[in-house]
Amino acid sequence: MLARFHSDWLAAPNASFLQGKQRGCGEASSMAPRMGGLLRRWKELLPGAPTHAGPGQRCRQAHHDGSTRAGRAAVSQLYQPFNLREDHAADPESKPDDLTCRSQKLMLQAGLICPAQNGCYYYMPYTVRAMEKLIRVIDRAMQGIGGQKVNMPSLNPAELWRASGRWDIMGRELFRLADRHDQEYCLGPTHEEIVTRLVASQAALSYKQLPLLLYQITRKFRDEPKPRFGLLRSREFYMKDMYTFDTSEKAARQTYSLVCDAYCSMFNRLGLSILKVQADTGSIGGTTSHEFQLPASIGEDRLVVCPGCKFSANAETINFDLTDCPVCHGKLTKTRGIEVGHAFYLGTKYSSVFNATFQDAESKHVLAEMGCYGLGVTRILAASVEVLSTEDRIRWPSLIAPYQVCLIPPKKGSKEEVGVALMESLYDDIADGVPQVKGDVILDDRVHWTIGKRLKDANILGYPYVVIAGKKVLNTPAEFEVWSQNTGEVLFLTKEGVIELLSKVQVP
């Protein structure tokens, strides 16, 4: 009977089947229009149900990821707290005068981050997309040199940190806590102790398995005395930390150079001009250290650079008042930078404490030579915005922009309204014809807004390409207005021209 009802219902136009069955049923008949509407909606969802959408139209039901049932990502469906835009003081721990950092202002204004408490933020969907792309870039760089990805506990036993001496050295920067059994722990800002204990537990580690490069990308914690500059200095952040184990000092220094070169190549791929500078080893220790600094006026580190011999150093390691380079005696220039990466040659500082050894060719147990290498994932995001953006427009490294392309159809009721269907068709043609940007296109379907208002949004959010269905969509053939946000170039292209342009886009 159910099967017969199903087939009769699907065959019935609109709610006539229901109304025919209820004819003469008194009160029930008055419910028919409402029930009919509900059943029509159900009918659309049943397998094999016919669609009543007109030519070129697609169902607009939203999925949880902001896409429509047709697979089109739509701005109207993404969770974005636009109410933060005009309220730069939305950070409960900041006064308006404190927001002196461009990236913090823009990311709050655009709703990319939302303050949770002092030094902690919600990362909103656009920011998460950018971060996931950056992680793919980092994964590619680390795995390209033999790195193996792991995931280690954030909760670190105090006994390990006491053994290394860092429980006291780190001081109040460590978030410390005790469990119900009065066992003490810290939330790890770095993981030298715990990774070394892991390797030490593998008694049968052979020299043939070295070098061993283990890395993770996880949330880290540091009790900053005064968090500031948004994601540039926060209490909770994402970091990539790699730990390497080698058979000798010579091999370990070769690995050190390998990782540093991979960092430089990665930043070059992102289009970021990085300085590799001599640095202090600080609380992590070791005998050699280099920072990777992104020059910026709001940078907290003072740097000295020699344009001639490429010598560069953090002022912590050299007299900042020096005018001549200690290497070539050329004139030093001074600048400021944002630290986005760090490398340390550790030697046996940690392997000797935890007895992390390997068996050499003669089956003797030898201490492993170690290095550690960090990248501030969320700091790279914010620092990129800081140095690439203008005062009112976010610019991302193209590889990690949340979306590569934003399509803006005409306003509803305008004479160019025919462009709405053309823009939806263009979306589908890009998805089909440019596979590298499939899933990287978003449709600004808020057609009750003017094109100008949506373009202003697109500018602040930093899409590399914005495609507008303006007056020229009425031409034959239709032409779209294409804004290349990173170059400032504006082109008028046919559908085929748009697809050809986007086919050159690089992805992580």
Coordinates of C-alpha atoms in Angstrom, one line a residue, residues 28-470:
A28 CA -9.4 18.0 7.3
S29 CA -10.0 19.7 3.9
S30 CA -9.1 23.1 5.4
M31 CA -5.7 21.7 6.3
A32 CA -5.0 20.6 2.7
P33 CA -3.2 23.8 1.5
R34 CA -0.8 23.7 4.4
M35 CA -0.3 19.9 4.3
G36 CA 0.0 20.2 0.5
G37 CA 2.9 22.6 0.8
L38 CA 4.6 20.4 3.4
L39 CA 4.2 17.3 1.2
R40 CA 5.4 19.1 -1.9
R41 CA 8.6 19.9 0.1
W42 CA 8.9 16.2 1.1
K43 CA 8.3 15.2 -2.5
E44 CA 11.3 17.1 -3.7
L45 CA 13.5 15.2 -1.2
L46 CA 12.3 11.7 -2.2
P47 CA 14.5 9.6 -4.5
G48 CA 13.2 9.8 -8.0
A49 CA 11.0 12.8 -7.3
P50 CA 10.7 15.3 -10.2
T51 CA 12.1 18.8 -9.8
H52 CA 9.9 21.8 -10.5
A53 CA 12.8 24.2 -10.8
G54 CA 12.8 26.3 -14.0
P55 CA 15.5 26.2 -16.7
G56 CA 18.9 27.0 -15.2
Q57 CA 17.6 27.1 -11.6
R58 CA 18.9 24.9 -8.9
C59 CA 17.7 24.0 -5.4
R60 CA 19.2 26.5 -2.8
Q61 CA 19.0 24.3 0.3
A62 CA 22.2 24.9 2.2
H63 CA 24.6 22.2 3.4
H64 CA 26.6 22.5 6.6
D65 CA 29.7 23.7 4.8
G66 CA 28.0 26.7 3.2
S67 CA 27.4 25.1 -0.1
T68 CA 24.1 24.7 -1.9
R69 CA 22.5 21.5 -2.9
A70 CA 23.9 22.2 -6.4
G71 CA 27.4 22.2 -4.9
R72 CA 27.9 25.9 -5.1
A73 CA 29.4 27.6 -2.0
A74 CA 27.3 30.7 -1.1
V75 CA 28.3 33.7 1.0
S76 CA 24.9 33.8 2.6
Q77 CA 25.3 30.4 4.1
L78 CA 28.7 30.9 5.7
Y79 CA 28.8 31.8 9.4
Q80 CA 30.6 35.1 9.5
P81 CA 30.1 37.6 12.3
F82 CA 29.8 40.7 10.3
N83 CA 28.5 42.6 13.3
L84 CA 32.2 42.9 14.4
R85 CA 33.0 45.1 11.4
E86 CA 32.2 48.4 12.9
D87 CA 33.2 47.5 16.4
H88 CA 36.9 47.4 16.5
A89 CA 36.7 47.5 20.3
A90 CA 34.9 44.1 20.3
D91 CA 38.0 42.5 21.9
P92 CA 37.0 42.6 25.6
E93 CA 40.6 43.0 26.7
S94 CA 41.6 45.7 24.2
K95 CA 40.9 49.4 24.0
P96 CA 40.6 51.1 20.6
D97 CA 44.0 52.7 21.0
D98 CA 45.5 49.2 21.6
L99 CA 44.5 48.0 18.1
T100 CA 47.6 49.5 16.4
C101 CA 48.3 46.4 14.4
R102 CA 46.9 46.3 10.8
S103 CA 46.3 42.6 10.8
Q104 CA 44.4 42.7 14.0
K105 CA 42.2 45.5 12.9
L106 CA 41.4 43.9 9.5
M107 CA 40.8 40.4 10.8
L108 CA 38.4 41.7 13.5
Q109 CA 36.7 44.1 11.0
A110 CA 36.2 41.3 8.5
G111 CA 35.0 38.8 11.1
L112 CA 37.9 36.5 10.4
I113 CA 38.6 36.1 14.1
C114 CA 36.3 36.7 17.1
P115 CA 37.7 37.5 20.6
A116 CA 37.0 34.8 23.2
Q117 CA 39.1 36.0 26.1
N118 CA 42.4 37.8 26.7
G119 CA 44.8 36.3 24.1
C120 CA 42.4 33.7 22.8
Y121 CA 40.3 33.8 19.6
Y122 CA 37.6 31.9 17.7
Y123 CA 38.9 31.2 14.2
M124 CA 36.0 31.7 11.8
P125 CA 35.4 29.7 8.6
Y126 CA 37.4 31.9 6.3
T127 CA 40.4 31.8 8.6
V128 CA 40.1 28.0 9.1
R129 CA 40.2 27.5 5.3
A130 CA 43.3 29.7 5.0
M131 CA 45.0 27.8 7.9
E132 CA 44.2 24.4 6.4
K133 CA 45.7 25.5 3.1
L134 CA 48.8 26.8 4.9
I135 CA 49.1 23.4 6.7
R136 CA 49.0 21.7 3.3
V137 CA 51.9 23.9 2.2
I138 CA 53.8 23.1 5.4
D139 CA 53.1 19.4 5.1
R140 CA 54.4 19.3 1.5
A141 CA 57.6 21.1 2.6
M142 CA 58.3 18.9 5.6
Q143 CA 57.4 15.6 3.9
G144 CA 59.5 16.6 1.0
I145 CA 62.6 16.3 3.1
G146 CA 61.6 13.1 4.8
G147 CA 59.5 14.4 7.7
Q148 CA 56.9 12.1 9.3
K149 CA 53.8 13.6 10.8
V150 CA 52.8 12.6 14.4
N151 CA 50.6 14.0 17.1
M152 CA 51.8 14.3 20.7
P153 CA 50.0 15.0 23.9
S154 CA 49.5 18.7 24.8
L155 CA 49.4 17.6 28.5
N156 CA 53.1 17.1 29.5
P157 CA 54.2 15.5 32.9
A158 CA 56.1 18.0 35.1
E159 CA 58.7 15.3 35.8
L160 CA 60.0 15.5 32.2
W161 CA 60.3 19.2 32.4
R162 CA 62.0 19.1 35.8
A163 CA 64.5 16.5 34.3
S164 CA 65.5 18.9 31.5
G165 CA 65.6 21.9 33.9
R166 CA 63.0 23.8 32.0
W167 CA 60.2 23.6 34.6
D168 CA 62.0 26.4 36.4
I169 CA 63.7 28.1 33.4
M170 CA 60.4 28.7 31.6
G171 CA 59.0 30.4 34.7
R172 CA 55.5 31.8 34.5
E173 CA 55.1 31.3 30.7
L174 CA 54.1 27.7 31.4
F175 CA 50.5 26.9 32.0
R176 CA 50.7 24.6 34.9
L177 CA 48.0 22.4 36.4
A178 CA 47.5 19.3 38.7
D179 CA 45.1 16.4 38.3
R180 CA 42.9 14.9 41.0
H181 CA 45.8 12.7 42.1
D182 CA 48.0 15.9 42.6
Q183 CA 50.2 14.9 39.7
E184 CA 51.6 18.1 38.1
Y185 CA 51.5 18.9 34.3
C186 CA 52.0 21.7 31.9
L187 CA 50.4 22.6 28.6
G188 CA 53.3 22.2 26.2
P189 CA 54.5 25.3 24.4
T190 CA 57.1 23.0 22.8
H191 CA 57.7 19.3 22.9
E192 CA 61.4 18.6 23.2
E193 CA 61.0 16.6 26.4
I194 CA 58.1 14.4 25.4
V195 CA 59.4 13.6 21.9
T196 CA 62.8 12.7 23.2
R197 CA 61.2 10.3 25.8
L198 CA 59.3 8.7 22.9
V199 CA 62.5 8.0 20.9
A200 CA 64.3 6.9 24.1
S201 CA 61.6 4.3 24.7
Q202 CA 62.5 2.6 21.4
A203 CA 65.6 0.7 22.5
A204 CA 66.1 -1.1 19.2
L205 CA 66.5 2.1 17.1
S206 CA 69.2 1.5 14.5
Y207 CA 71.5 3.9 12.8
K208 CA 70.0 2.7 9.6
Q209 CA 66.7 4.4 10.6
L210 CA 68.4 7.8 11.0
P211 CA 68.0 10.6 10.3
L212 CA 64.6 10.6 11.9
L213 CA 62.4 13.7 11.3
L214 CA 59.2 13.8 13.4
Y215 CA 56.9 16.8 13.2
Q216 CA 53.4 17.8 14.3
I217 CA 51.1 20.7 13.7
T218 CA 49.1 21.3 16.9
R219 CA 47.7 23.8 19.3
K220 CA 50.2 25.3 21.7
F221 CA 49.9 27.3 24.9
R222 CA 51.9 30.1 26.5
D223 CA 51.0 32.3 29.4
E224 CA 51.9 35.6 27.7
P225 CA 52.1 38.4 30.2
K226 CA 50.4 40.8 27.8
P227 CA 48.9 39.3 24.7
R228 CA 48.7 41.8 21.8
F229 CA 48.5 42.2 18.1
G230 CA 45.7 39.6 17.7
L231 CA 47.1 36.3 16.4
L232 CA 50.7 37.7 16.3
R233 CA 51.1 37.2 20.1
S234 CA 48.4 35.2 21.7
R235 CA 48.1 32.7 24.6
E236 CA 46.8 29.9 22.4
F237 CA 48.1 29.3 18.9
Y238 CA 49.0 26.7 16.2
M239 CA 52.6 25.7 15.6
K240 CA 54.5 23.3 13.5
D241 CA 57.3 21.8 15.5
M242 CA 59.8 19.3 14.1
Y243 CA 62.4 17.2 16.0
T244 CA 65.3 15.5 14.3
F245 CA 67.6 12.7 15.4
D246 CA 70.9 12.0 13.7
T247 CA 73.9 9.8 14.1
S248 CA 76.6 12.5 14.5
E249 CA 77.1 16.2 14.8
K250 CA 78.1 16.4 11.1
A251 CA 74.9 14.6 10.1
A252 CA 72.8 16.7 12.4
R253 CA 74.2 20.0 10.9
Q254 CA 73.4 18.7 7.4
T255 CA 69.8 18.1 8.6
Y256 CA 69.8 21.6 10.1
S257 CA 70.7 23.1 6.7
L258 CA 68.2 20.8 4.9
V259 CA 65.3 22.0 7.1
C260 CA 66.4 25.7 6.9
D261 CA 66.5 25.5 3.1
A262 CA 63.1 23.9 3.1
Y263 CA 61.8 26.8 5.2
C264 CA 63.3 29.4 2.8
S265 CA 61.8 27.5 -0.2
M266 CA 58.4 27.4 1.5
F267 CA 58.3 31.1 2.3
N268 CA 59.4 31.9 -1.3
R269 CA 56.5 29.7 -2.5
L270 CA 54.2 31.8 -0.4
G271 CA 55.6 35.0 -1.8
L272 CA 56.9 36.2 1.5
S273 CA 60.3 37.9 1.8
I274 CA 62.0 36.3 4.8
L275 CA 65.2 37.1 6.6
K276 CA 67.2 34.2 8.1
V277 CA 69.0 35.8 11.0
Q278 CA 71.4 34.6 13.7
A279 CA 69.5 34.2 17.0
D280 CA 69.8 33.4 20.7
T281 CA 69.0 29.8 21.8
G282 CA 67.0 31.1 24.8
S283 CA 65.2 28.6 27.0
I284 CA 65.2 25.8 24.4
G285 CA 69.0 25.6 24.4
G286 CA 71.6 24.3 22.0
T287 CA 74.6 25.8 20.4
T288 CA 73.3 27.2 17.1
S289 CA 70.0 29.0 16.3
H290 CA 68.4 31.0 13.4
E291 CA 65.2 32.8 13.3
F292 CA 63.1 33.4 10.2
Q293 CA 61.9 37.0 10.3
L294 CA 59.3 38.8 8.2
P295 CA 60.3 42.5 8.1
A296 CA 57.5 44.7 9.4
S297 CA 57.4 48.0 11.2
I298 CA 55.3 46.6 14.1
G299 CA 57.8 43.7 14.6
E300 CA 58.9 43.1 18.1
D301 CA 62.5 42.0 17.2
R302 CA 65.2 44.4 16.2
L303 CA 67.4 43.2 13.4
V304 CA 70.7 44.2 11.8
V305 CA 71.4 43.3 8.2
C306 CA 74.4 43.8 5.9
P307 CA 73.2 44.3 2.2
G308 CA 76.7 43.4 1.0
C309 CA 77.5 40.0 2.5
K310 CA 74.0 39.1 3.6
F311 CA 75.0 38.9 7.2
S312 CA 71.9 39.3 9.5
A313 CA 71.3 38.9 13.2
N314 CA 68.8 39.5 15.9
A315 CA 69.9 42.4 18.1
E316 CA 69.9 39.9 21.1
T317 CA 73.1 38.4 19.7
I318 CA 75.0 41.5 18.6
N319 CA 75.5 45.1 19.8
F320 CA 72.5 46.9 18.1
D321 CA 74.6 50.2 18.1
L322 CA 77.2 48.7 15.7
T323 CA 77.4 50.4 12.4
D324 CA 79.9 48.1 10.6
C325 CA 79.3 44.5 9.8
P326 CA 81.6 42.1 11.8
V327 CA 82.0 39.9 8.7
C328 CA 82.8 42.3 5.8
H329 CA 83.0 45.6 7.6
G330 CA 80.2 47.0 5.3
K331 CA 77.6 49.3 6.6
L332 CA 74.8 47.7 8.6
T333 CA 71.1 48.6 8.1
K334 CA 68.6 48.2 10.9
T335 CA 65.0 47.0 10.7
R336 CA 62.3 45.3 12.7
G337 CA 60.8 41.9 12.1
I338 CA 58.0 39.4 13.1
E339 CA 59.5 36.0 14.0
V340 CA 57.6 33.3 12.0
G341 CA 60.0 30.4 12.3
H342 CA 63.0 29.2 14.4
A343 CA 65.7 26.5 14.1
F344 CA 67.9 25.1 16.8
Y345 CA 70.8 22.7 16.8
L346 CA 70.5 21.0 20.1
G347 CA 73.3 18.4 20.1
T348 CA 72.8 16.0 23.0
K349 CA 71.1 18.5 25.4
Y350 CA 67.9 16.4 25.6
S351 CA 69.1 13.0 24.4
S352 CA 71.6 12.8 27.3
V353 CA 68.9 13.6 29.8
F354 CA 66.4 11.0 28.6
N355 CA 69.0 8.5 27.2
A356 CA 67.7 8.7 23.6
T357 CA 70.2 6.4 21.9
F358 CA 70.6 4.4 18.7
Q359 CA 72.7 1.3 17.9
D360 CA 75.6 2.1 15.6
A361 CA 77.2 -0.3 13.1
E362 CA 79.0 -2.0 15.9
S363 CA 75.8 -2.4 18.0
K364 CA 77.0 0.2 20.5
H365 CA 74.5 2.5 22.0
V366 CA 75.2 6.1 21.0
L367 CA 73.4 9.3 22.0
A368 CA 71.4 10.8 19.1
E369 CA 72.3 14.3 17.9
M370 CA 69.1 16.5 17.9
G371 CA 67.6 19.6 16.3
C372 CA 64.2 21.3 16.6
Y373 CA 62.4 23.5 14.2
G374 CA 59.3 25.6 14.7
L375 CA 56.9 27.5 12.4
G376 CA 54.2 29.7 13.9
V377 CA 51.2 28.6 11.8
T378 CA 48.7 31.2 13.0
R379 CA 51.4 33.8 13.2
I380 CA 52.3 33.3 9.6
L381 CA 48.6 33.9 8.7
A382 CA 48.5 37.1 10.6
A383 CA 52.0 38.3 9.6
S384 CA 51.1 37.7 5.9
V385 CA 48.0 39.9 6.3
E386 CA 50.1 42.5 8.2
V387 CA 52.8 43.0 5.5
L388 CA 50.7 42.4 2.3
S389 CA 47.5 44.3 3.1
T390 CA 46.5 47.9 2.8
E391 CA 44.7 49.8 5.5
D392 CA 41.3 48.7 4.3
R393 CA 42.0 45.6 2.1
I394 CA 43.3 42.2 3.1
R395 CA 45.8 40.6 0.8
W396 CA 46.7 36.9 1.4
P397 CA 49.5 34.9 -0.2
S398 CA 47.6 33.6 -3.2
L399 CA 48.2 30.0 -2.2
I400 CA 46.4 30.3 1.1
A401 CA 43.6 32.7 0.3
P402 CA 40.4 31.3 1.9
Y403 CA 38.7 31.2 -1.6
Q404 CA 40.5 31.9 -4.9
V405 CA 37.4 33.4 -6.7
C406 CA 34.3 35.3 -5.6
L407 CA 31.5 35.6 -8.1
I408 CA 29.2 38.6 -7.7
P409 CA 25.9 38.5 -9.7
P410 CA 23.7 41.6 -10.3
K411 CA 21.3 43.0 -7.8
K412 CA 17.8 41.6 -7.9
G413 CA 15.5 43.8 -9.9
S414 CA 18.2 45.5 -11.9
K415 CA 18.2 45.5 -15.6
E416 CA 21.2 43.2 -15.6
E417 CA 19.3 40.6 -13.5
V418 CA 19.7 38.1 -16.4
G419 CA 23.3 37.9 -15.2
V420 CA 22.3 35.9 -12.1
A421 CA 21.7 32.8 -14.2
L422 CA 24.8 33.5 -16.3
M423 CA 26.9 33.7 -13.1
E424 CA 25.5 30.4 -11.8
S425 CA 26.3 28.9 -15.1
L426 CA 29.8 30.4 -15.0
Y427 CA 30.3 28.9 -11.5
D428 CA 29.5 25.4 -12.8
D429 CA 31.7 25.9 -15.9
I430 CA 34.6 26.9 -13.7
A431 CA 34.1 23.9 -11.4
D432 CA 34.0 21.6 -14.4
G433 CA 36.7 23.2 -16.5
V434 CA 39.3 24.4 -13.9
P435 CA 39.7 21.4 -11.5
Q436 CA 42.4 23.1 -9.4
V437 CA 40.0 25.7 -8.2
K438 CA 37.0 23.5 -7.8
G439 CA 35.9 24.0 -4.2
D440 CA 37.7 27.3 -4.2
V441 CA 35.0 29.4 -5.7
I442 CA 32.2 31.2 -3.8
L443 CA 29.1 32.9 -5.0
D444 CA 28.0 36.1 -3.3
D445 CA 24.3 35.4 -3.6
R446 CA 23.2 38.3 -1.4
V447 CA 21.4 39.8 -4.5
H448 CA 19.4 42.2 -2.3
W449 CA 22.7 44.1 -1.9
T450 CA 24.2 46.3 -4.5
I451 CA 27.2 45.1 -6.4
G452 CA 29.3 48.0 -4.9
K453 CA 28.5 46.9 -1.3
R454 CA 29.4 43.3 -2.1
L455 CA 32.6 44.4 -3.9
K456 CA 33.6 46.3 -0.7
D457 CA 33.2 43.0 1.2
A458 CA 35.2 41.1 -1.4
N459 CA 38.0 43.7 -1.1
I460 CA 38.3 43.4 2.7
L461 CA 38.1 39.6 2.6
G462 CA 41.0 39.3 0.1
Y463 CA 39.8 37.1 -2.7
P464 CA 42.6 37.0 -5.3
Y465 CA 39.9 37.2 -8.1
V466 CA 36.5 38.9 -8.1
V467 CA 34.2 38.3 -11.1
I468 CA 31.3 40.7 -11.5
A469 CA 28.3 40.4 -13.7
G470 CA 27.9 44.1 -14.5

